[in-house]
PDB file of C-alpha atoms in Angstrom:
ATOM      1  CA  MET E   1      -0.434  14.122 -20.383  1.00 71.00           C
ATOM      2  CA  TYR E   2      -3.543  14.842 -18.324  1.00 87.00           C
ATOM      3  CA  LEU E   3      -5.513  12.058 -16.658  1.00 91.00           C
ATOM      4  CA  HIS E   4      -8.496  12.103 -14.294  1.00 94.00           C
ATOM      5  CA  LYS E   5     -10.160   9.176 -12.533  1.00 94.00           C
ATOM      6  CA  GLU E   6     -12.580   8.710  -9.678  1.00 95.00           C
ATOM      7  CA  ILE E   7     -11.274   6.233  -7.100  1.00 93.00           C
ATOM      8  CA  ASP E   8     -14.657   4.475  -6.960  1.00 93.00           C
ATOM      9  CA  SER E   9     -14.445   3.748 -10.702  1.00 95.00           C
ATOM     10  CA  VAL E  10     -11.260   1.675 -10.281  1.00 96.00           C
ATOM     11  CA  GLU E  11     -11.778  -2.043  -9.659  1.00 96.00           C
ATOM     12  CA  ALA E  12     -10.280  -3.537  -6.495  1.00 97.00           C
ATOM     13  CA  VAL E  13      -8.325  -6.721  -7.233  1.00 97.00           C
ATOM     14  CA  ALA E  14      -7.892  -9.328  -4.483  1.00 97.00           C
ATOM     15  CA  GLN E  15      -4.252  -9.956  -3.573  1.00 95.00           C
ATOM     16  CA  LYS E  16      -2.899 -13.471  -3.006  1.00 92.00           C
ATOM     17  CA  ALA E  17      -0.676 -12.647  -0.013  1.00 91.00           C
ATOM     18  CA  GLY E  18      -2.324 -12.066   3.339  1.00 94.00           C
ATOM     19  CA  LYS E  19      -5.984 -12.071   4.309  1.00 97.00           C
ATOM     20  CA  GLY E  20      -8.646  -9.599   3.167  1.00 98.00           C
ATOM     21  CA  VAL E  21      -6.229  -7.574   1.014  1.00 98.00           C
ATOM     22  CA  SER E  22      -7.197  -5.889  -2.249  1.00 98.00           C
ATOM     23  CA  MET E  23      -5.568  -3.256  -4.446  1.00 97.00           C
ATOM     24  CA  LYS E  24      -6.803  -0.572  -6.837  1.00 98.00           C
ATOM     25  CA  MET E  25      -4.241   0.498  -9.462  1.00 97.00           C
ATOM     26  CA  LEU E  26      -5.032   4.218  -9.543  1.00 97.00           C
ATOM     27  CA  LEU E  27      -2.163   5.206 -11.850  1.00 95.00           C
ATOM     28  CA  SER E  28      -0.372   2.355 -13.565  1.00 93.00           C
ATOM     29  CA  PRO E  29       3.269   2.529 -14.688  1.00 90.00           C
ATOM     30  CA  GLU E  30       1.926   2.800 -18.249  1.00 91.00           C
ATOM     31  CA  GLU E  31      -0.153   5.874 -17.332  1.00 93.00           C
ATOM     32  CA  SER E  32       2.436   7.788 -15.316  1.00 91.00           C
ATOM     33  CA  PRO E  33       6.002   8.661 -16.345  1.00 91.00           C
ATOM     34  CA  ASN E  34       7.726   8.169 -12.963  1.00 93.00           C
ATOM     35  CA  PHE E  35       5.479   6.513 -10.356  1.00 93.00           C
ATOM     36  CA  ALA E  36       2.621   4.080  -9.922  1.00 95.00           C
ATOM     37  CA  MET E  37      -0.140   5.017  -7.444  1.00 96.00           C
ATOM     38  CA  ARG E  38      -2.049   2.239  -5.752  1.00 97.00           C
ATOM     39  CA  ASN E  39      -4.765   2.075  -3.113  1.00 98.00           C
ATOM     40  CA  PHE E  40      -4.485  -0.927  -0.805  1.00 98.00           C
ATOM     41  CA  ILE E  41      -7.470  -1.938   1.315  1.00 98.00           C
ATOM     42  CA  ILE E  42      -7.110  -4.460   4.132  1.00 98.00           C
ATOM     43  CA  GLU E  43     -10.487  -5.495   5.535  1.00 98.00           C
ATOM     44  CA  ALA E  44     -11.135  -5.551   9.292  1.00 98.00           C
ATOM     45  CA  GLY E  45      -9.455  -8.655  10.728  1.00 98.00           C
ATOM     46  CA  GLY E  46      -7.104  -8.819   7.743  1.00 98.00           C
ATOM     47  CA  HIS E  47      -3.369  -8.634   7.358  1.00 98.00           C
ATOM     48  CA  MET E  48      -0.539  -8.411   4.834  1.00 97.00           C
ATOM     49  CA  PRO E  49       2.438 -10.661   5.699  1.00 96.00           C
ATOM     50  CA  LEU E  50       5.989  -9.568   6.382  1.00 96.00           C
ATOM     51  CA  HIS E  51       7.727  -8.950   3.052  1.00 96.00           C
ATOM     52  CA  THR E  52      10.330  -6.863   1.273  1.00 96.00           C
ATOM     53  CA  ASN E  53      10.172  -4.940  -1.991  1.00 95.00           C
ATOM     54  CA  SER E  54      13.086  -3.972  -4.211  1.00 96.00           C
ATOM     55  CA  VAL E  55      11.698  -0.418  -4.548  1.00 96.00           C
ATOM     56  CA  GLU E  56      10.852   2.224  -1.951  1.00 96.00           C
ATOM     57  CA  HIS E  57       7.226   2.931  -0.937  1.00 94.00           C
ATOM     58  CA  GLU E  58       5.653   6.257  -0.058  1.00 96.00           C
ATOM     59  CA  GLN E  59       2.364   5.734   1.792  1.00 98.00           C
ATOM     60  CA  TYR E  60      -0.499   7.906   3.032  1.00 98.00           C
ATOM     61  CA  VAL E  61      -3.200   6.414   5.266  1.00 98.00           C
ATOM     62  CA  LEU E  62      -6.730   7.250   4.067  1.00 98.00           C
ATOM     63  CA  SER E  63      -8.763   5.478   6.765  1.00 98.00           C
ATOM     64  CA  GLY E  64      -8.757   2.838   9.461  1.00 98.00           C
ATOM     65  CA  ARG E  65      -6.034   1.737  11.844  1.00 98.00           C
ATOM     66  CA  ALA E  66      -3.369  -0.956  11.648  1.00 98.00           C
ATOM     67  CA  THR E  67      -0.241  -2.161  13.331  1.00 98.00           C
ATOM     68  CA  VAL E  68       2.486  -1.570  10.758  1.00 98.00           C
ATOM     69  CA  GLN E  69       5.833  -3.281  11.198  1.00 97.00           C
ATOM     70  CA  ILE E  70       8.746  -1.615   9.401  1.00 97.00           C
ATOM     71  CA  GLY E  71      12.038  -3.344  10.095  1.00 95.00           C
ATOM     72  CA  ASP E  72      12.136  -3.876  13.868  1.00 95.00           C
ATOM     73  CA  LYS E  73       9.715  -1.016  14.649  1.00 96.00           C
ATOM     74  CA  MET E  74       5.975  -1.400  15.276  1.00 97.00           C
ATOM     75  CA  VAL E  75       3.735   1.620  14.688  1.00 97.00           C
ATOM     76  CA  GLU E  76      -0.001   2.041  15.224  1.00 97.00           C
ATOM     77  CA  ALA E  77      -0.986   3.739  11.965  1.00 98.00           C
ATOM     78  CA  LYS E  78      -4.088   5.890  11.535  1.00 98.00           C
ATOM     79  CA  GLU E  79      -5.745   8.245   9.059  1.00 98.00           C
ATOM     80  CA  GLY E  80      -3.389  11.034   7.980  1.00 98.00           C
ATOM     81  CA  ASP E  81      -0.145   9.183   8.751  1.00 98.00           C
ATOM     82  CA  VAL E  82       2.656   9.178   6.177  1.00 98.00           C
ATOM     83  CA  PHE E  83       5.322   6.482   5.769  1.00 97.00           C
ATOM     84  CA  LEU E  84       8.503   6.085   3.769  1.00 97.00           C
ATOM     85  CA  ILE E  85       9.496   2.429   3.538  1.00 97.00           C
ATOM     86  CA  PRO E  86      12.975   2.104   2.025  1.00 97.00           C
ATOM     87  CA  ALA E  87      13.708  -0.556  -0.580  1.00 97.00           C
ATOM     88  CA  GLY E  88      14.634  -3.899   0.974  1.00 96.00           C
ATOM     89  CA  VAL E  89      13.165  -3.172   4.436  1.00 97.00           C
ATOM     90  CA  ALA E  90      10.737  -5.826   5.711  1.00 97.00           C
ATOM     91  CA  HIS E  91       7.227  -4.571   6.489  1.00 97.00           C
ATOM     92  CA  SER E  92       3.762  -5.934   7.333  1.00 97.00           C
ATOM     93  CA  TYR E  93       0.264  -4.745   8.238  1.00 98.00           C
ATOM     94  CA  LYS E  94      -2.444  -6.006  10.609  1.00 98.00           C
ATOM     95  CA  THR E  95      -5.740  -4.164  10.931  1.00 98.00           C
ATOM     96  CA  LEU E  96      -7.001  -2.855  14.276  1.00 98.00           C
ATOM     97  CA  GLY E  97     -10.664  -2.381  15.151  1.00 96.00           C
ATOM     98  CA  ASP E  98     -13.679  -3.039  12.951  1.00 97.00           C
ATOM     99  CA  GLU E  99     -12.856  -0.727  10.029  1.00 97.00           C
ATOM    100  CA  ALA E 100     -10.870  -1.499   6.883  1.00 98.00           C
ATOM    101  CA  TYR E 101      -7.366  -0.010   6.678  1.00 98.00           C
ATOM    102  CA  SER E 102      -6.931   1.896   3.414  1.00 98.00           C
ATOM    103  CA  PHE E 103      -3.792   3.626   2.183  1.00 98.00           C
ATOM    104  CA  LEU E 104      -2.282   5.141  -0.922  1.00 98.00           C
ATOM    105  CA  CYS E 105       1.039   3.625  -1.943  1.00 97.00           C
ATOM    106  CA  LEU E 106       3.331   5.254  -4.487  1.00 96.00           C
ATOM    107  CA  VAL E 107       6.249   3.332  -5.953  1.00 96.00           C
ATOM    108  CA  PRO E 108       8.820   4.337  -8.557  1.00 95.00           C
ATOM    109  CA  LYS E 109       8.409   3.040 -12.064  1.00 92.00           C
ATOM    110  CA  LYS E 110      10.990   0.268 -11.737  1.00 90.00           C
ATOM    111  CA  GLU E 111      10.844  -3.505 -11.522  1.00 87.00           C
ATOM    112  CA  ASP E 112       9.619  -4.474  -8.057  1.00 89.00           C
ATOM    113  CA  CYS E 113      10.726  -7.856  -6.732  1.00 89.00           C
ATOM    114  CA  ILE E 114       8.617  -8.903  -3.716  1.00 92.00           C
ATOM    115  CA  THR E 115       9.919 -11.458  -1.219  1.00 92.00           C
ATOM    116  CA  LEU E 116       7.586 -12.944   1.416  1.00 92.00           C
ATOM    117  CA  ILE E 117       9.316 -13.501   4.741  1.00 92.00           C
ATOM    118  CA  ASN E 118       6.552 -15.334   6.625  1.00 66.00           C
TER     119      ASN E 118
END
């Protein structure tokens, strides 16, 4: 099946966890046979709390900078960075500077149980 969308045509939905976090569902599990593709945007001064997911995440940073915690490691993420976050590993995000942090996040088409840690 072929599908084409423009990222600006997809509505950003505010997320309950964190501050200044929204998500665009670029390819939903219903539209794609194996993965869902999402675009998370964390506004300047925003954050996403420490949490775990029951599925792995593949991420590509589109713009902005953030401190990303993955397990016990802290990384200053920037445009062009790529992350693999294994299932069950705690992770969080806190923006740096005055620009929103935006990244693509691909997850397998499986049930994803999210657990907030703090």
